[in-house]
Coordinates of C-alpha atoms and ligand atoms in Angstrom, one line a residue:
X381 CA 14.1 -15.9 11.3
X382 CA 11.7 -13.2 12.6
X383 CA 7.9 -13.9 11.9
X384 CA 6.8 -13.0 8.5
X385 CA 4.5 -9.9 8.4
X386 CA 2.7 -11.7 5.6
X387 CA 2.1 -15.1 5.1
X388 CA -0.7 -16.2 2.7
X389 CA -0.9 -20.1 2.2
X390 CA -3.0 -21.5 -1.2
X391 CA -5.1 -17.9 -1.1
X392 CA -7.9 -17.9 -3.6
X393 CA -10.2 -15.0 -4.7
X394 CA -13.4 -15.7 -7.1
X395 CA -16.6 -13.7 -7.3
X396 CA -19.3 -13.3 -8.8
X397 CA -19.3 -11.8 -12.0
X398 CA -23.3 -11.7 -13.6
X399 CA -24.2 -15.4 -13.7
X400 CA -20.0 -15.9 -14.0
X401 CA -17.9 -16.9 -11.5
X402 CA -14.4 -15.6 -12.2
X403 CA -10.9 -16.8 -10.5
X404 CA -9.1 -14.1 -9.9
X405 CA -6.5 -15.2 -7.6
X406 CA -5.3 -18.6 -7.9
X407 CA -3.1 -20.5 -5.0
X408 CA -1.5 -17.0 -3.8
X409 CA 1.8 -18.4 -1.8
X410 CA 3.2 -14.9 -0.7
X411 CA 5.9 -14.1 2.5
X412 CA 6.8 -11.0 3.3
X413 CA 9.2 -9.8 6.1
X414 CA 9.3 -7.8 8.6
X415 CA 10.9 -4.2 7.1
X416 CA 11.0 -6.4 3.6
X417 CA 10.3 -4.1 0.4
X418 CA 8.7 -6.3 -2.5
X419 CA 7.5 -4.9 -5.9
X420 CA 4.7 -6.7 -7.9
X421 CA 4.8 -6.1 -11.8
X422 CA 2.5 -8.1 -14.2
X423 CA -0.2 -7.1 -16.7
X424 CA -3.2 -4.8 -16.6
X425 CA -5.9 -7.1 -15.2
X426 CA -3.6 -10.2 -13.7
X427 CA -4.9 -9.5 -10.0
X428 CA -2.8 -7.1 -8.5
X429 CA -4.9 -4.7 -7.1
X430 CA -7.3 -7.9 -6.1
X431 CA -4.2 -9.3 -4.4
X432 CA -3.7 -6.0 -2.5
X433 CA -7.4 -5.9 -1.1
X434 CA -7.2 -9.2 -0.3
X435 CA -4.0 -8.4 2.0
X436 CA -6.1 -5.2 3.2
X437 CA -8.8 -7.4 4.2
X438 CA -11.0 -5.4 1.9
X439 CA -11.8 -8.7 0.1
X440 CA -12.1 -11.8 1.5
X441 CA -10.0 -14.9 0.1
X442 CA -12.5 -17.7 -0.9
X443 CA -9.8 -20.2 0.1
X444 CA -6.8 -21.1 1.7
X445 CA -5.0 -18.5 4.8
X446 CA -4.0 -14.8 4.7
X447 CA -1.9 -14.2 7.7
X448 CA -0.7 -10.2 8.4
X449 CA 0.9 -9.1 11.3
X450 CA -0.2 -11.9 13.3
X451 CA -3.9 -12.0 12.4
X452 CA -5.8 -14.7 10.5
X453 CA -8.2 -12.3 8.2
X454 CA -10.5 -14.7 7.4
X455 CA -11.3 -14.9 11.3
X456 CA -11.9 -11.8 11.5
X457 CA -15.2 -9.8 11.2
X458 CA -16.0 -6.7 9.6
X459 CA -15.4 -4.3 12.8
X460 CA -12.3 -6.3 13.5
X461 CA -11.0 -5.7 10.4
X462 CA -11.9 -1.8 10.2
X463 CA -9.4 -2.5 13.5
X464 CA -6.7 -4.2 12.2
X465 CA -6.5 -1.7 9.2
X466 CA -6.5 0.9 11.3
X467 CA -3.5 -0.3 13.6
X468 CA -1.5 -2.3 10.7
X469 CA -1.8 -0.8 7.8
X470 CA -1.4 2.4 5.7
X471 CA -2.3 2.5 2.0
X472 CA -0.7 5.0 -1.2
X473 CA -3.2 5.1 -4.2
X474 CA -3.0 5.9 -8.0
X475 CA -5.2 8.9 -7.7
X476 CA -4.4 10.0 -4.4
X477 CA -7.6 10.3 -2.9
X478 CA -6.7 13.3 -0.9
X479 CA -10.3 15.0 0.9
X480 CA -10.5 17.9 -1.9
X481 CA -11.8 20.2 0.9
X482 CA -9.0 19.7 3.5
X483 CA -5.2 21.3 3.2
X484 CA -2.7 19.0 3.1
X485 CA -2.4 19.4 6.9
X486 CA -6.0 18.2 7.8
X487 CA -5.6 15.5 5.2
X488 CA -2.9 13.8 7.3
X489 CA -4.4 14.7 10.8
X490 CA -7.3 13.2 9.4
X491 CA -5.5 9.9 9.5
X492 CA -4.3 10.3 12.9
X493 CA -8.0 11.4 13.8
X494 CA -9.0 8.1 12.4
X495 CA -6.3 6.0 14.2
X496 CA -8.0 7.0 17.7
X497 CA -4.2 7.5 19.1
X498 CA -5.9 9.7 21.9
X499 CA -3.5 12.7 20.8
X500 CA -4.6 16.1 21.7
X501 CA -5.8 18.2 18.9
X502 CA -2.2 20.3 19.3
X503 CA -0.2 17.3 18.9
X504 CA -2.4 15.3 15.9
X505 CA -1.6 18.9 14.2
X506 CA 2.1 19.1 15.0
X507 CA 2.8 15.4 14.2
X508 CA 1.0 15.7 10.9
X509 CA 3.0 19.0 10.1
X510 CA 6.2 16.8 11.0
X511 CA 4.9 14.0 9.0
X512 CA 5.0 16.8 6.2
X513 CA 7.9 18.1 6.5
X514 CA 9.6 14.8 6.0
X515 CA 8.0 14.8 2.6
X516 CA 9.4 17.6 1.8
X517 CA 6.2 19.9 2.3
X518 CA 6.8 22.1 5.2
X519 CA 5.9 24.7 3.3
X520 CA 2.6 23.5 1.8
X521 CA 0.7 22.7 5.0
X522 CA -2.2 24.7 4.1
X523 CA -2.6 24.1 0.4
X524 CA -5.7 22.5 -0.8
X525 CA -4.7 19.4 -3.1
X526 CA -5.9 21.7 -6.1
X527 CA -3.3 24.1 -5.4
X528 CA -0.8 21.1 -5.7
X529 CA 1.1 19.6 -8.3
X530 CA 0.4 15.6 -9.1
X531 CA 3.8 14.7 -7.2
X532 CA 2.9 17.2 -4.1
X533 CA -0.3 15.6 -3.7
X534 CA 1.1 12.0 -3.6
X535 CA 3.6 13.4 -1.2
X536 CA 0.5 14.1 0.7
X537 CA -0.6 11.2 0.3
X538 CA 2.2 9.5 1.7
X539 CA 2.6 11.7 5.0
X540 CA -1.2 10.4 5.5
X541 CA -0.4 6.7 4.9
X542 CA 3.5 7.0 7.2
X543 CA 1.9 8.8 9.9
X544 CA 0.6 6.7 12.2
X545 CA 3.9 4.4 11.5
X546 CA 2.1 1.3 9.8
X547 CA 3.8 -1.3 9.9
X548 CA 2.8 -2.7 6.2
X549 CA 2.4 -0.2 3.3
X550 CA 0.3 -0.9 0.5
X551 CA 0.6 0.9 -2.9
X552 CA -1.3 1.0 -6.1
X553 CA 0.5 1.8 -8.9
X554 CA 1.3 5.1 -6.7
X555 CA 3.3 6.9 -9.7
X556 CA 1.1 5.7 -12.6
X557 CA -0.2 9.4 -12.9
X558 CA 2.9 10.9 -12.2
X559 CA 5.7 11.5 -14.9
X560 CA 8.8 9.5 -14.3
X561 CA 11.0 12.2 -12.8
X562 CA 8.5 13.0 -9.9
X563 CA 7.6 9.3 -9.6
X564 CA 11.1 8.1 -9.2
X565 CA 11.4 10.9 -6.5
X566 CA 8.0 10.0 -4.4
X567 CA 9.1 6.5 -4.8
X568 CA 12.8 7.7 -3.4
X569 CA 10.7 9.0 -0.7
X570 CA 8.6 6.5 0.1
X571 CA 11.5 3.6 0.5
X572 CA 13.8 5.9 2.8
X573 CA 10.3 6.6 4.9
X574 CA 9.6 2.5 5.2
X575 CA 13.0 1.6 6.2
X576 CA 13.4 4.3 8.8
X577 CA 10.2 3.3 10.3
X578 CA 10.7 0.1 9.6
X579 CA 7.9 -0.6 7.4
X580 CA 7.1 -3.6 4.7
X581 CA 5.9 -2.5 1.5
X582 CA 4.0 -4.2 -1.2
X583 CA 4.4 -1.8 -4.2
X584 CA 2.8 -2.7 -7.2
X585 CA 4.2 -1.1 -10.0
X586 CA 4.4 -0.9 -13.9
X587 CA 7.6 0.6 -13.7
X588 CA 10.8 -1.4 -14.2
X589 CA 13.7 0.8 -12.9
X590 CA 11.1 1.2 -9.9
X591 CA 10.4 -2.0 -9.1
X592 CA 14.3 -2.6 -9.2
X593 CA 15.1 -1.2 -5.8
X594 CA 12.9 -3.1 -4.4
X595 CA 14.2 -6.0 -2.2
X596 CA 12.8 -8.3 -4.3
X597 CA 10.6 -8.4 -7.5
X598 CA 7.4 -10.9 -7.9
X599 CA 5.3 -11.2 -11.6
X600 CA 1.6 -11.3 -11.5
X601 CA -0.1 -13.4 -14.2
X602 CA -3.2 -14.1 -14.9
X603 CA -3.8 -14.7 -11.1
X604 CA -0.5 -16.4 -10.4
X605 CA 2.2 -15.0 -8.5
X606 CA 5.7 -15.7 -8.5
X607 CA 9.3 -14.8 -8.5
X608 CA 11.1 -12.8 -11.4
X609 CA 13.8 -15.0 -12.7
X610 CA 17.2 -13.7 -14.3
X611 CA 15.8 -14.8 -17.9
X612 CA 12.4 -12.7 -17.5
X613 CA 14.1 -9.5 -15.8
X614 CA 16.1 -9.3 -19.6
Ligands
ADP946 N1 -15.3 -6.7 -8.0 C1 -15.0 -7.4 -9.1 N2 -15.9 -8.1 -9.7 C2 -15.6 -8.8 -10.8 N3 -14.4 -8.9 -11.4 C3 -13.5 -8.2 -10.8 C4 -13.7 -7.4 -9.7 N4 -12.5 -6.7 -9.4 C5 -11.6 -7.1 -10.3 N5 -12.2 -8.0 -11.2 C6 -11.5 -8.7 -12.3 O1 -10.4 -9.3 -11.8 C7 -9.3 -9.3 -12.6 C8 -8.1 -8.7 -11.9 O2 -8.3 -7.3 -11.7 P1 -7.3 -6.4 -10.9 O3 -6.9 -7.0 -9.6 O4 -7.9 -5.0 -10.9 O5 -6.0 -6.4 -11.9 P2 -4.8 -5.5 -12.0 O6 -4.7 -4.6 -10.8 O7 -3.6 -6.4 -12.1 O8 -5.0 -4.6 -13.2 C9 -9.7 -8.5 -13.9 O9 -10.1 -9.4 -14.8 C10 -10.9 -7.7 -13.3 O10 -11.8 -7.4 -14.4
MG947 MG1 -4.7 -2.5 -10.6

């Protein structure tokens, strides 16, 4: 068996809500492969999007071990972990958050800008307009994300999180503004990208027919994670 890419043992999350502590993840026992696509469906409010900082080191766990791509998170400090995101990890949002002011072009060199590669400024541009012309948008590169459609801007979004070949994607409900038709396509999109670059993916979704082609399906609930059984999936 290869290492996992993500191994969490027992993770907790609370915090500090007013004078109320809250437990928002509880005993998170998650493995994820190498190249392994997982979808996580469950309830507005259950933890998912908790669950995906915590794997993004954007929130620490209050307990127990969040292991990704080799690294212990909770050993690492805030500089270190601006470092591992950088190196490990792209990340596909609900609302895009494309920079309004860039074309889709500098949107995705801006990622490579970020990622320190060392890449002259000919070749950040060439492999973001590659990068966008896998997503279909060759012919977009200097749009502003106003000038695009909701799915065109996601596609954006995508070249930005695939170009500096993470190797663990993380996305937010990434087609819950988009109608179903253009979501199933980014979505389309987004799994043939990950498995030709060999690319995990943790895709939370609301989505049923979505979160079907994913390796394998996992239920959030009220903090808890765990498989999808036959009798739920009815
Ligand atoms: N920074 C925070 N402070 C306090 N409570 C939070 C914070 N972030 C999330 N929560 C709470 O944690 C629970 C899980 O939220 P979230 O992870 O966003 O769920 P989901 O993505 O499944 O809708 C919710 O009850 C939410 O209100
Ligand atoms: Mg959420």
């Amino acid at each position: 068996m290869p290492m996992p890419l993500i191994q969490t043992s027992n993770a907790n999350l609370q915090l500090m809500s007013g004078a109320k502590m809250l437990h928002i993840l509880k005993d998170i026992n998650l493995t994820v492969n190498p190249a392994e696509v997982v979808a996580i469906v469950g309830p507005s409010g259950s933890g998912k999007t908790s669950l995906l900082m915590v794997l993004a080191g954007l929130e620490r766990a209050s307990e127990g071990d969040v292991i990704v791509s080799g690294e212990n998170l909770g050993d690492l400090n805030e500089d270190q972990l601006a470092v591992f995101r950088r190196k490990n990890l792209g990340i596909l949002f609900q609302n895009f958050h494309l920079v309004t002011s860039m074309s889709a072009l500098e949107n995705v060199a801006l990622a490579l800008e970020i990622a320190e590669t060392g890449l002259s400024f000919a070749r950040i541009r060439d492999a973001a307009s590659a990068a966008l012309e896998e997503v279909g948008l060759g012919d977009r590169l200097n749009h502003l994300p106003s000038a695009l459609s909701g799915g065109e801007q996601q596609r954006v979004g995508l070249a930005r999180a695939m170009v500096c070949k993470p190797r663990l994607l993380l996305a937010d409900e990434p087609t819950g503004n988009l109608d179903q038709d253009t979501g199933a396509m980014v979505i389309e999109l987004m799994f043939n990208l990950a498995r030709k670059q060999k690319t995990s993916v943790v895709l939370i979704t609301h989505d049923r027919m979505l979160a079907e082609r994913a390796d394998r399906t996992l239920v959030m609930d009220r903090g808890r994670l765990s498989e999808k059984t036959k009798e739920v999936q009815v």
